[in-house]
CSV table of N, CA and C and ligand atoms in Angstrom, one decimal:
chain,number,residue,atom,x,y,z
A,1,MET,N,0.7,-1.1,0.1
A,1,MET,CA,-0.2,0.0,-0.1
A,1,MET,C,1.1,1.3,-0.1
A,2,LYS,N,0.6,2.4,-0.6
A,2,LYS,CA,1.2,3.5,-0.9
A,2,LYS,C,0.3,4.6,-1.0
A,3,PRO,N,0.9,5.7,-0.8
A,3,PRO,CA,0.2,7.0,-1.3
A,3,PRO,C,0.0,7.4,-2.6
A,4,SER,N,-1.2,7.9,-3.1
A,4,SER,CA,-1.2,8.0,-4.4
A,4,SER,C,-0.3,9.2,-4.8
A,5,LYS,N,0.2,9.3,-6.3
A,5,LYS,CA,1.4,10.3,-6.6
A,5,LYS,C,0.6,11.4,-6.4
A,6,GLU,N,-0.4,11.7,-7.0
A,6,GLU,CA,-1.3,13.0,-7.0
A,6,GLU,C,-1.8,13.0,-5.6
A,7,PRO,N,-1.8,14.4,-5.1
A,7,PRO,CA,-2.6,14.4,-3.8
A,7,PRO,C,-4.3,14.4,-4.0
A,8,LEU,N,-4.9,13.9,-3.1
A,8,LEU,CA,-6.5,14.3,-3.2
A,8,LEU,C,-6.6,15.8,-2.6
A,9,LEU,N,-5.8,16.2,-2.0
A,9,LEU,CA,-5.9,17.7,-1.2
A,9,LEU,C,-4.5,18.2,-1.5
A,10,THR,N,-4.4,19.3,-1.9
A,10,THR,CA,-2.7,19.9,-2.3
A,10,THR,C,-2.5,20.8,-0.9
A,11,VAL,N,-1.3,21.0,-0.8
A,11,VAL,CA,-0.9,21.7,0.4
A,11,VAL,C,-1.6,23.2,0.3
A,12,THR,N,-1.8,23.8,-1.0
A,12,THR,CA,-2.3,24.9,-1.2
A,12,THR,C,-3.7,24.8,-0.9
A,13,GLU,N,-4.3,23.9,-1.3
A,13,GLU,CA,-5.8,23.7,-1.0
A,13,GLU,C,-6.0,23.5,0.7
A,14,ILE,N,-5.1,22.8,1.2
A,14,ILE,CA,-5.4,22.4,2.6
A,14,ILE,C,-5.2,24.0,3.4
A,15,HIS,N,-4.0,24.5,3.1
A,15,HIS,CA,-3.7,25.9,3.5
A,15,HIS,C,-4.9,26.9,3.5
A,16,ARG,N,-5.2,27.1,2.3
A,16,ARG,CA,-6.3,27.9,2.1
A,16,ARG,C,-7.7,27.5,3.1
A,17,ARG,N,-7.9,26.5,3.1
A,17,ARG,CA,-9.1,26.1,3.8
A,17,ARG,C,-9.1,26.2,5.5
A,18,VAL,N,-7.7,25.9,5.7
A,18,VAL,CA,-7.5,26.1,7.2
A,18,VAL,C,-7.6,27.4,7.5
A,19,ALA,N,-7.3,28.4,6.8
A,19,ALA,CA,-7.1,29.9,6.9
A,19,ALA,C,-8.6,30.3,6.8
A,20,GLU,N,-9.6,29.7,6.0
A,20,GLU,CA,-10.8,30.2,6.1
A,20,GLU,C,-11.4,29.7,7.3
A,21,LEU,N,-11.1,28.3,7.8
A,21,LEU,CA,-11.9,27.9,8.9
A,21,LEU,C,-11.3,28.8,10.4
A,22,ALA,N,-10.1,29.1,10.2
A,22,ALA,CA,-9.7,29.9,11.3
A,22,ALA,C,-10.4,31.3,11.4
A,23,GLU,N,-10.5,31.8,10.3
A,23,GLU,CA,-11.4,33.0,10.3
A,23,GLU,C,-13.0,32.7,10.9
A,24,THR,N,-13.6,31.7,10.6
A,24,THR,CA,-14.6,31.5,10.9
A,24,THR,C,-14.7,31.4,12.5
A,25,LEU,N,-13.6,30.6,13.1
A,25,LEU,CA,-13.7,30.2,14.3
A,25,LEU,C,-13.3,31.6,15.3
A,26,SER,N,-12.8,32.4,14.8
A,26,SER,CA,-12.1,33.7,15.4
A,26,SER,C,-13.3,34.6,15.4
A,27,SER,N,-14.1,34.4,14.2
A,27,SER,CA,-15.3,35.3,14.7
A,27,SER,C,-16.3,34.6,15.5
A,28,ASP,N,-16.7,33.4,15.4
A,28,ASP,CA,-17.8,32.5,16.1
A,28,ASP,C,-17.4,32.8,17.7
A,29,PHE,N,-16.0,32.7,18.1
A,29,PHE,CA,-15.7,32.7,19.5
A,29,PHE,C,-15.0,33.9,19.9
A,30,ALA,N,-15.0,34.9,19.1
A,30,ALA,CA,-14.5,36.3,19.7
A,30,ALA,C,-15.0,36.4,21.2
A,31,GLY,N,-14.1,36.9,22.0
A,31,GLY,CA,-14.2,37.3,23.2
A,31,GLY,C,-14.5,36.4,24.3
A,32,LYS,N,-14.5,35.0,23.7
A,32,LYS,CA,-14.5,34.0,24.8
A,32,LYS,C,-13.2,33.3,25.1
A,33,GLU,N,-13.3,32.7,26.2
A,33,GLU,CA,-12.3,31.9,26.7
A,33,GLU,C,-12.1,30.5,26.2
A,34,ILE,N,-11.4,30.3,25.2
A,34,ILE,CA,-11.6,28.9,24.6
A,34,ILE,C,-10.2,27.7,25.1
A,35,VAL,N,-10.6,26.7,24.9
A,35,VAL,CA,-9.6,25.6,25.0
A,35,VAL,C,-9.8,24.8,23.9
A,36,VAL,N,-8.6,24.5,23.1
A,36,VAL,CA,-8.6,23.7,22.0
A,36,VAL,C,-8.0,22.5,22.4
A,37,ILE,N,-8.6,21.3,22.0
A,37,ILE,CA,-8.2,20.2,22.4
A,37,ILE,C,-8.0,19.2,20.9
A,38,PRO,N,-6.6,19.2,20.6
A,38,PRO,CA,-6.2,18.3,19.5
A,38,PRO,C,-6.4,16.8,19.8
A,39,VAL,N,-7.1,16.1,18.9
A,39,VAL,CA,-7.3,14.5,19.0
A,39,VAL,C,-5.9,14.1,18.7
A,40,LEU,N,-4.9,13.3,19.4
A,40,LEU,CA,-3.4,12.9,18.9
A,40,LEU,C,-4.0,11.3,18.6
A,41,LYS,N,-3.0,10.7,17.3
A,41,LYS,CA,-1.9,11.8,16.7
A,41,LYS,C,-2.5,12.6,15.6
A,42,GLY,N,-3.5,12.2,14.9
A,42,GLY,CA,-3.7,12.5,13.7
A,42,GLY,C,-4.1,13.8,13.9
A,43,GLY,N,-4.6,14.7,14.5
A,43,GLY,CA,-4.7,16.1,14.6
A,43,GLY,C,-3.7,16.9,14.6
A,44,PHE,N,-2.7,16.5,14.7
A,44,PHE,CA,-1.4,17.5,15.4
A,44,PHE,C,-0.9,18.5,14.4
A,45,HIS,N,-1.0,18.2,13.1
A,45,HIS,CA,-0.5,19.2,11.9
A,45,HIS,C,-2.0,20.3,11.6
A,46,PHE,N,-3.0,19.6,11.7
A,46,PHE,CA,-4.1,20.7,11.5
A,46,PHE,C,-4.1,21.4,12.6
A,47,ALA,N,-4.3,20.9,13.8
A,47,ALA,CA,-4.3,21.8,15.2
A,47,ALA,C,-3.4,22.9,15.0
A,48,SER,N,-2.1,22.5,14.8
A,48,SER,CA,-0.8,23.4,14.7
A,48,SER,C,-1.2,24.5,13.7
A,49,ASP,N,-1.5,24.1,12.6
A,49,ASP,CA,-1.6,25.1,11.6
A,49,ASP,C,-2.9,26.1,12.2
A,50,LEU,N,-4.0,25.6,12.3
A,50,LEU,CA,-5.2,26.1,12.7
A,50,LEU,C,-5.1,27.3,13.6
A,51,THR,N,-4.4,26.7,14.8
A,51,THR,CA,-4.4,27.5,16.2
A,51,THR,C,-3.4,28.7,15.9
A,52,ARG,N,-2.4,28.7,15.0
A,52,ARG,CA,-1.4,29.7,14.6
A,52,ARG,C,-2.1,30.8,13.8
A,53,LEU,N,-3.1,30.4,13.2
A,53,LEU,CA,-4.2,31.3,12.5
A,53,LEU,C,-5.0,32.3,13.1
A,54,LEU,N,-5.5,31.7,14.4
A,54,LEU,CA,-6.8,32.0,15.3
A,54,LEU,C,-6.3,33.4,15.9
A,55,SER,N,-7.1,34.3,15.6
A,55,SER,CA,-6.9,35.4,16.6
A,55,SER,C,-7.9,35.6,17.7
A,56,LEU,N,-7.4,34.8,18.6
A,56,LEU,CA,-8.3,34.4,19.8
A,56,LEU,C,-7.1,34.1,21.0
A,57,SER,N,-7.6,34.5,22.2
A,57,SER,CA,-6.7,34.1,23.3
A,57,SER,C,-7.3,32.6,23.7
A,58,LEU,N,-6.4,31.7,23.7
A,58,LEU,CA,-6.7,30.4,23.9
A,58,LEU,C,-5.6,29.5,24.7
A,59,THR,N,-6.2,28.5,25.2
A,59,THR,CA,-5.2,27.4,25.8
A,59,THR,C,-5.2,26.0,25.2
A,60,LEU,N,-4.2,25.3,25.4
A,60,LEU,CA,-4.1,24.0,24.5
A,60,LEU,C,-4.2,23.0,25.5
A,61,ASP,N,-5.0,21.8,25.2
A,61,ASP,CA,-4.8,20.7,26.0
A,61,ASP,C,-5.0,19.5,24.9
A,62,PHE,N,-4.5,18.3,25.5
A,62,PHE,CA,-4.4,17.2,24.3
A,62,PHE,C,-5.4,16.1,24.8
A,63,ILE,N,-5.9,15.4,23.9
A,63,ILE,CA,-6.3,14.1,24.2
A,63,ILE,C,-6.0,12.9,23.2
A,64,ARG,N,-5.6,11.8,23.8
A,64,ARG,CA,-5.2,10.8,22.7
A,64,ARG,C,-5.9,9.6,22.9
A,65,ALA,N,-6.8,9.1,21.8
A,65,ALA,CA,-7.7,8.0,21.8
A,65,ALA,C,-7.2,7.0,20.9
A,66,ARG,N,-7.5,5.7,21.3
A,66,ARG,CA,-7.2,4.8,20.4
A,66,ARG,C,-8.4,3.8,20.1
A,67,SER,N,-8.8,3.7,18.8
A,67,SER,CA,-10.1,2.7,18.7
A,67,SER,C,-9.6,1.3,17.9
A,68,TYR,N,-10.5,0.4,18.7
A,68,TYR,CA,-10.4,-1.0,18.1
A,68,TYR,C,-11.1,-1.3,17.0
A,69,ARG,N,-10.6,-1.7,15.9
A,69,ARG,CA,-11.3,-1.8,14.7
A,69,ARG,C,-11.6,-3.4,14.3
A,70,GLY,N,-10.9,-4.4,15.1
A,70,GLY,CA,-11.3,-5.8,14.9
A,70,GLY,C,-12.9,-6.0,15.2
A,71,GLU,N,-13.1,-7.1,14.7
A,71,GLU,CA,-14.6,-7.5,14.9
A,71,GLU,C,-15.0,-7.7,16.3
A,72,ARG,N,-14.2,-8.3,17.5
A,72,ARG,CA,-14.6,-8.6,18.6
A,72,ARG,C,-14.9,-7.4,19.4
A,73,SER,N,-13.8,-6.3,19.4
A,73,SER,CA,-13.7,-5.2,20.2
A,73,SER,C,-14.1,-4.1,19.4
A,74,LYS,N,-14.9,-4.3,18.2
A,74,LYS,CA,-15.1,-3.1,17.3
A,74,LYS,C,-15.9,-2.1,18.3
A,75,GLY,N,-15.4,-0.9,18.0
A,75,GLY,CA,-16.3,0.5,18.8
A,75,GLY,C,-15.5,0.6,20.2
A,76,THR,N,-14.5,-0.1,20.7
A,76,THR,CA,-14.0,0.3,22.0
A,76,THR,C,-12.9,1.2,21.8
A,77,VAL,N,-13.1,2.2,22.8
A,77,VAL,CA,-11.9,3.5,22.5
A,77,VAL,C,-11.6,3.5,23.7
A,78,GLU,N,-10.0,3.5,23.6
A,78,GLU,CA,-9.3,3.7,25.0
A,78,GLU,C,-8.6,5.1,25.0
A,79,PHE,N,-8.5,5.7,25.9
A,79,PHE,CA,-7.8,7.1,26.0
A,79,PHE,C,-6.4,6.8,26.6
A,80,LEU,N,-5.5,7.1,25.8
A,80,LEU,CA,-3.9,7.2,26.2
A,80,LEU,C,-3.4,8.4,26.9
A,81,LEU,N,-4.2,9.4,26.7
A,81,LEU,CA,-3.8,10.8,27.1
A,81,LEU,C,-5.2,11.6,27.5
A,82,LEU,N,-5.4,12.2,28.5
A,82,LEU,CA,-6.6,13.0,29.0
A,82,LEU,C,-6.2,14.3,29.1
A,83,PRO,N,-7.1,15.5,29.1
A,83,PRO,CA,-6.7,16.7,29.2
A,83,PRO,C,-6.5,16.9,30.6
A,84,THR,N,-5.6,17.7,31.2
A,84,THR,CA,-5.3,17.9,32.5
A,84,THR,C,-5.8,19.5,33.2
A,85,GLU,N,-6.1,20.5,32.2
A,85,GLU,CA,-6.9,21.8,32.8
A,85,GLU,C,-8.1,21.4,33.2
A,86,PRO,N,-8.8,22.1,33.9
A,86,PRO,CA,-10.4,22.2,34.2
A,86,PRO,C,-10.9,22.7,33.1
A,87,LEU,N,-12.1,21.9,32.6
A,87,LEU,CA,-12.9,22.3,31.4
A,87,LEU,C,-14.0,23.0,31.7
A,88,THR,N,-14.5,22.9,32.9
A,88,THR,CA,-15.8,23.4,33.4
A,88,THR,C,-16.0,24.9,33.2
A,89,GLY,N,-16.8,25.3,32.5
A,89,GLY,CA,-17.1,26.8,32.2
A,89,GLY,C,-16.4,27.2,31.1
A,90,LYS,N,-15.5,26.6,30.3
A,90,LYS,CA,-14.8,26.8,29.4
A,90,LYS,C,-15.5,26.7,28.0
A,91,HIS,N,-15.0,27.3,26.7
A,91,HIS,CA,-15.7,27.0,25.8
A,91,HIS,C,-14.6,26.1,24.7
A,92,VAL,N,-14.9,24.8,24.4
A,92,VAL,CA,-14.0,24.0,24.2
A,92,VAL,C,-14.2,23.5,22.7
A,93,ILE,N,-12.9,23.4,21.8
A,93,ILE,CA,-13.1,23.1,20.5
A,93,ILE,C,-12.3,21.9,20.3
A,94,VAL,N,-12.8,20.7,20.0
A,94,VAL,CA,-12.2,19.5,19.7
A,94,VAL,C,-11.7,19.6,18.1
A,95,VAL,N,-10.4,19.2,17.9
A,95,VAL,CA,-9.6,19.4,16.8
A,95,VAL,C,-9.5,18.1,16.2
A,96,GLU,N,-9.9,17.4,15.1
A,96,GLU,CA,-9.5,16.0,14.8
A,96,GLU,C,-9.3,15.7,13.2
A,97,ASP,N,-8.4,14.8,13.0
A,97,ASP,CA,-8.1,14.6,11.3
A,97,ASP,C,-9.2,14.3,10.7
A,98,ILE,N,-10.2,13.5,11.0
A,98,ILE,CA,-11.0,12.8,10.2
A,98,ILE,C,-12.2,12.2,11.0
A,99,LEU,N,-13.3,12.5,10.5
A,99,LEU,CA,-14.6,11.9,11.2
A,99,LEU,C,-15.0,10.9,9.9
A,100,ASP,N,-15.0,9.5,10.6
A,100,ASP,CA,-15.2,8.5,9.7
A,100,ASP,C,-16.6,7.8,10.1
A,101,THR,N,-16.5,6.6,11.0
A,101,THR,CA,-17.5,5.9,11.5
A,101,THR,C,-18.2,6.7,12.6
A,102,GLY,N,-17.3,7.7,13.3
A,102,GLY,CA,-17.8,8.5,14.5
A,102,GLY,C,-17.9,7.9,15.6
A,103,ARG,N,-17.4,6.5,15.7
A,103,ARG,CA,-16.9,6.0,17.0
A,103,ARG,C,-16.1,6.6,17.7
A,104,THR,N,-14.9,7.0,17.3
A,104,THR,CA,-13.9,7.6,18.3
A,104,THR,C,-14.3,9.3,18.7
A,105,THR,N,-14.8,9.7,17.7
A,105,THR,CA,-15.3,11.1,18.0
A,105,THR,C,-16.3,11.0,18.9
A,106,ALA,N,-17.3,10.3,18.7
A,106,ALA,CA,-18.5,10.3,20.0
A,106,ALA,C,-17.7,10.0,21.3
A,107,ALA,N,-16.9,9.0,21.5
A,107,ALA,CA,-16.2,8.7,22.8
A,107,ALA,C,-15.2,10.0,23.2
A,108,VAL,N,-14.7,10.6,22.2
A,108,VAL,CA,-13.9,11.7,22.8
A,108,VAL,C,-14.8,13.0,23.2
A,109,LEU,N,-16.0,13.2,22.6
A,109,LEU,CA,-16.9,14.0,22.8
A,109,LEU,C,-17.7,13.7,24.2
A,110,ASP,N,-18.0,12.5,24.5
A,110,ASP,CA,-18.5,12.1,25.8
A,110,ASP,C,-17.7,12.5,26.8
A,111,ARG,N,-16.4,12.0,26.5
A,111,ARG,CA,-15.4,12.0,27.9
A,111,ARG,C,-15.1,13.5,28.2
A,112,ILE,N,-15.3,14.3,27.2
A,112,ILE,CA,-15.1,15.9,27.5
A,112,ILE,C,-16.3,16.4,28.0
A,113,GLN,N,-17.4,16.2,27.6
A,113,GLN,CA,-18.8,16.6,27.8
A,113,GLN,C,-18.7,16.4,29.6
A,114,ALA,N,-18.4,15.3,30.2
A,114,ALA,CA,-18.3,14.8,31.4
A,114,ALA,C,-17.5,16.0,32.3
A,115,GLU,N,-16.8,16.8,31.8
A,115,GLU,CA,-16.0,17.6,32.3
A,115,GLU,C,-17.0,19.0,32.5
A,116,ASN,N,-18.3,19.0,32.1
A,116,ASN,CA,-19.0,20.2,32.0
A,116,ASN,C,-18.3,21.5,31.6
A,117,PRO,N,-18.0,21.5,30.2
A,117,PRO,CA,-17.5,22.6,29.3
A,117,PRO,C,-18.7,23.5,29.7
A,118,GLU,N,-18.3,24.7,29.3
A,118,GLU,CA,-19.9,25.6,28.8
A,118,GLU,C,-20.4,25.5,27.5
A,119,SER,N,-19.2,25.1,26.6
A,119,SER,CA,-19.8,24.7,25.1
A,119,SER,C,-18.9,23.7,24.8
A,120,LEU,N,-19.3,22.9,23.7
A,120,LEU,CA,-18.5,21.8,23.1
A,120,LEU,C,-18.5,22.0,21.5
A,121,SER,N,-17.3,22.3,20.6
A,121,SER,CA,-17.7,22.0,19.6
A,121,SER,C,-16.6,21.1,18.7
A,122,LEU,N,-16.9,20.7,17.6
A,122,LEU,CA,-15.9,19.7,16.8
A,122,LEU,C,-15.6,20.3,15.6
A,123,CYS,N,-14.3,20.5,15.5
A,123,CYS,CA,-13.7,20.9,14.0
A,123,CYS,C,-12.9,19.7,13.3
A,124,VAL,N,-13.3,19.3,12.5
A,124,VAL,CA,-12.5,18.2,11.7
A,124,VAL,C,-11.9,18.6,10.3
A,125,LEU,N,-10.8,18.3,10.3
A,125,LEU,CA,-10.3,18.4,8.7
A,125,LEU,C,-11.2,17.9,7.6
A,126,LEU,N,-11.4,16.5,7.9
A,126,LEU,CA,-12.1,15.7,6.9
A,126,LEU,C,-13.2,14.9,7.4
A,127,ASP,N,-14.2,15.0,6.5
A,127,ASP,CA,-15.5,14.2,6.9
A,127,ASP,C,-15.9,13.3,5.8
A,128,LYS,N,-16.0,12.0,6.3
A,128,LYS,CA,-16.4,10.9,5.3
A,128,LYS,C,-17.6,10.4,5.8
A,129,PRO,N,-18.8,11.4,5.3
A,129,PRO,CA,-20.3,11.0,6.0
A,129,PRO,C,-20.8,9.6,5.2
A,130,ALA,N,-20.3,9.0,4.3
A,130,ALA,CA,-20.6,7.8,3.6
A,130,ALA,C,-20.2,6.3,4.7
A,131,ASN,N,-19.3,6.9,5.7
A,131,ASN,CA,-19.0,5.7,6.6
A,131,ASN,C,-19.7,5.6,7.9
A,132,ARG,N,-20.6,6.6,8.2
A,132,ARG,CA,-21.1,7.0,9.6
A,132,ARG,C,-21.7,5.9,10.0
A,133,GLU,N,-21.4,5.3,11.3
A,133,GLU,CA,-22.2,4.4,12.2
A,133,GLU,C,-22.9,4.9,13.4
A,134,VAL,N,-22.3,6.2,13.8
A,134,VAL,CA,-22.8,6.6,15.0
A,134,VAL,C,-23.4,8.2,14.6
A,135,ASP,N,-24.3,8.4,15.3
A,135,ASP,CA,-24.8,9.8,14.9
A,135,ASP,C,-24.1,10.7,15.5
A,136,VAL,N,-23.0,11.5,14.5
A,136,VAL,CA,-22.2,12.3,15.2
A,136,VAL,C,-21.8,13.2,14.1
A,137,SER,N,-22.1,14.8,14.2
A,137,SER,CA,-21.6,15.4,13.0
A,137,SER,C,-20.6,16.5,13.5
A,138,ALA,N,-19.9,17.2,12.6
A,138,ALA,CA,-18.8,18.4,13.1
A,138,ALA,C,-19.4,19.6,12.8
A,139,ASP,N,-19.0,20.7,13.7
A,139,ASP,CA,-19.7,21.9,13.7
A,139,ASP,C,-19.0,22.7,12.6
A,140,TYR,N,-17.6,22.4,12.3
A,140,TYR,CA,-16.9,23.0,11.4
A,140,TYR,C,-15.9,21.7,10.7
A,141,VAL,N,-16.3,21.9,9.4
A,141,VAL,CA,-15.6,20.7,8.3
A,141,VAL,C,-14.6,21.5,7.4
A,142,GLY,N,-13.3,21.0,7.6
A,142,GLY,CA,-12.4,21.4,6.2
A,142,GLY,C,-12.9,20.9,5.1
A,143,PHE,N,-13.0,19.5,4.6
A,143,PHE,CA,-13.5,19.1,3.5
A,143,PHE,C,-14.3,17.6,3.6
A,144,GLN,N,-15.4,17.6,2.8
A,144,GLN,CA,-16.0,16.3,2.9
A,144,GLN,C,-15.4,15.6,1.7
A,145,ILE,N,-15.1,14.1,2.1
A,145,ILE,CA,-14.5,13.5,1.1
A,145,ILE,C,-15.1,11.9,0.8
A,146,ASP,N,-15.0,11.4,-0.1
A,146,ASP,CA,-15.5,9.9,-0.4
A,146,ASP,C,-15.1,9.0,0.3
A,147,ASN,N,-15.4,7.9,0.2
A,147,ASN,CA,-15.0,7.0,1.1
A,147,ASN,C,-13.8,6.4,0.6
A,148,HIS,N,-12.5,7.2,0.8
A,148,HIS,CA,-11.1,6.6,0.4
A,148,HIS,C,-10.6,6.6,1.6
A,149,PHE,N,-9.4,5.7,1.9
A,149,PHE,CA,-8.8,5.7,2.9
A,149,PHE,C,-7.7,6.7,2.7
A,150,VAL,N,-7.3,7.7,3.4
A,150,VAL,CA,-6.1,8.6,3.1
A,150,VAL,C,-5.2,8.7,4.0
A,151,VAL,N,-4.0,9.3,3.6
A,151,VAL,CA,-2.9,9.8,4.4
A,151,VAL,C,-2.4,10.9,4.2
A,152,GLY,N,-1.4,11.2,5.3
A,152,GLY,CA,-0.6,12.5,5.0
A,152,GLY,C,-1.5,13.6,5.9
A,153,TYR,N,-0.7,14.6,6.0
A,153,TYR,CA,-1.0,15.7,7.1
A,153,TYR,C,-1.5,15.2,8.2
A,154,GLY,N,-1.0,14.2,8.9
A,154,GLY,CA,-1.3,13.7,10.2
A,154,GLY,C,-1.9,12.5,10.1
A,155,LEU,N,-2.6,11.9,9.2
A,155,LEU,CA,-3.1,10.8,8.9
A,155,LEU,C,-2.3,9.4,8.6
A,156,ASP,N,-2.4,8.4,9.2
A,156,ASP,CA,-1.6,7.7,8.9
A,156,ASP,C,-2.0,6.1,8.6
A,157,TYR,N,-0.9,5.4,8.1
A,157,TYR,CA,-1.0,3.9,7.7
A,157,TYR,C,-0.3,3.4,8.6
A,158,ASN,N,-0.7,2.5,9.3
A,158,ASN,CA,0.1,1.8,10.3
A,158,ASN,C,1.5,2.6,10.8
A,159,GLU,N,0.9,3.9,11.4
A,159,GLU,CA,1.8,4.9,11.8
A,159,GLU,C,2.7,5.6,10.7
A,160,HIS,N,2.6,5.1,9.7
A,160,HIS,CA,3.4,6.0,8.5
A,160,HIS,C,2.6,7.0,7.6
A,161,TYR,N,3.4,8.0,7.0
A,161,TYR,CA,2.9,8.9,6.2
A,161,TYR,C,2.3,10.0,7.0
A,162,ARG,N,2.4,10.2,8.3
A,162,ARG,CA,1.7,11.4,8.8
A,162,ARG,C,2.3,12.7,8.4
A,163,GLU,N,3.7,12.4,8.2
A,163,GLU,CA,4.6,13.6,7.8
A,163,GLU,C,4.4,14.3,6.4
A,164,LEU,N,3.5,13.5,5.6
A,164,LEU,CA,3.4,14.3,4.2
A,164,LEU,C,2.5,15.4,4.0
A,165,PRO,N,3.0,16.3,3.5
A,165,PRO,CA,2.5,17.7,3.7
A,165,PRO,C,1.0,17.8,3.0
A,166,ALA,N,0.8,17.2,2.1
A,166,ALA,CA,-0.6,17.0,1.4
A,166,ALA,C,-1.3,15.8,1.9
A,167,VAL,N,-2.5,15.7,1.6
A,167,VAL,CA,-3.5,14.5,1.8
A,167,VAL,C,-3.5,13.5,0.7
A,168,HIS,N,-3.2,12.3,0.7
A,168,HIS,CA,-3.2,11.4,-0.3
A,168,HIS,C,-4.0,10.3,0.0
A,169,ILE,N,-4.5,9.6,-1.3
A,169,ILE,CA,-5.3,8.2,-1.2
A,169,ILE,C,-4.3,7.1,-1.2
A,170,LEU,N,-4.6,6.1,-0.2
A,170,LEU,CA,-3.8,4.9,-0.1
A,170,LEU,C,-4.0,4.1,-1.3
A,171,GLU,N,-3.3,3.8,-1.9
A,171,GLU,CA,-3.5,2.7,-3.0
A,171,GLU,C,-2.7,1.5,-3.0
A,172,SER,N,-3.0,0.5,-3.5
A,172,SER,CA,-2.5,-0.9,-3.4
A,172,SER,C,-1.4,-0.7,-4.4
A,173,GLY,N,-0.3,-1.7,-4.0
A,173,GLY,CA,0.8,-1.8,-5.1
A,173,GLY,C,2.0,-1.1,-4.3
B,201,XMP,P1,-13.9,6.6,13.5
B,201,XMP,O1,-14.3,5.8,12.7
B,201,XMP,O2,-13.8,6.1,14.8
B,201,XMP,O3,-12.4,6.9,13.0
B,201,XMP,O4,-14.6,7.8,13.2
B,201,XMP,C1,-11.7,8.0,13.3
B,201,XMP,C2,-10.3,7.4,13.4
B,201,XMP,O5,-10.1,6.2,12.4
B,201,XMP,C3,-8.8,6.5,11.6
B,201,XMP,N1,-9.1,6.7,10.2
B,201,XMP,C4,-8.4,6.9,9.4
B,201,XMP,N2,-7.1,7.0,9.3
B,201,XMP,N3,-7.2,7.6,7.0
B,201,XMP,C5,-6.4,7.4,8.1
B,201,XMP,O6,-5.2,7.6,8.3
B,201,XMP,C6,-8.4,7.5,6.8
B,201,XMP,O7,-9.0,7.4,5.7
B,201,XMP,C7,-9.2,7.0,8.2
B,201,XMP,N4,-10.3,6.8,8.4
B,201,XMP,C8,-10.5,6.8,9.8
B,201,XMP,C9,-8.1,8.0,12.3
B,201,XMP,O8,-7.5,7.6,13.3
B,201,XMP,C10,-9.3,8.6,13.0
B,201,XMP,O9,-9.2,9.6,14.2
B,202,MG,MG1,-5.0,6.5,12.9
């Protein structure tokens, strides 16, 4: 398996869209105390680029989730890292690489909701609505994509290709 030669989303397209999202978020959350929570590992490039373009005062915390996709334990989500700052009364923005079946995201949102934030919003770079199994939707979406497995810009195949600057379809061969 390897990344497609031509990207599905180029560096230019990604950066242009990230800048648009940053502008929307900066306007929607103006004057509010926000906490940005990237979901590791996949959300790290997106959150890094996005937060540097926000004209908001913010703090960062992190969550790391691992989802099991095998038949028997399908849907089980384990947290390897949890936010350490109190989230009560804060406006929380969760930043994820991709919304696919929705299982990982739903578990992340449930976990954060338990901390009683003032508001909880979800910002994803990619949305694959065709594959949804759980009723969850993002408040802010970079790109809707067809049901491809994609890598790059944080997204991995067996932990590889996260470092690619663009998003590519994973192809056999
Ligand atoms: P769910 O299905 O729980 O999945 O919404 C979210 C997590 O699954 C991984 N995922 C992908 N990773 N390319 C990837 O590199 C993809 O096309 C893809 N689809 C799902 C990813 O870790 C995501 O956080
Ligand atoms: Mg992954």
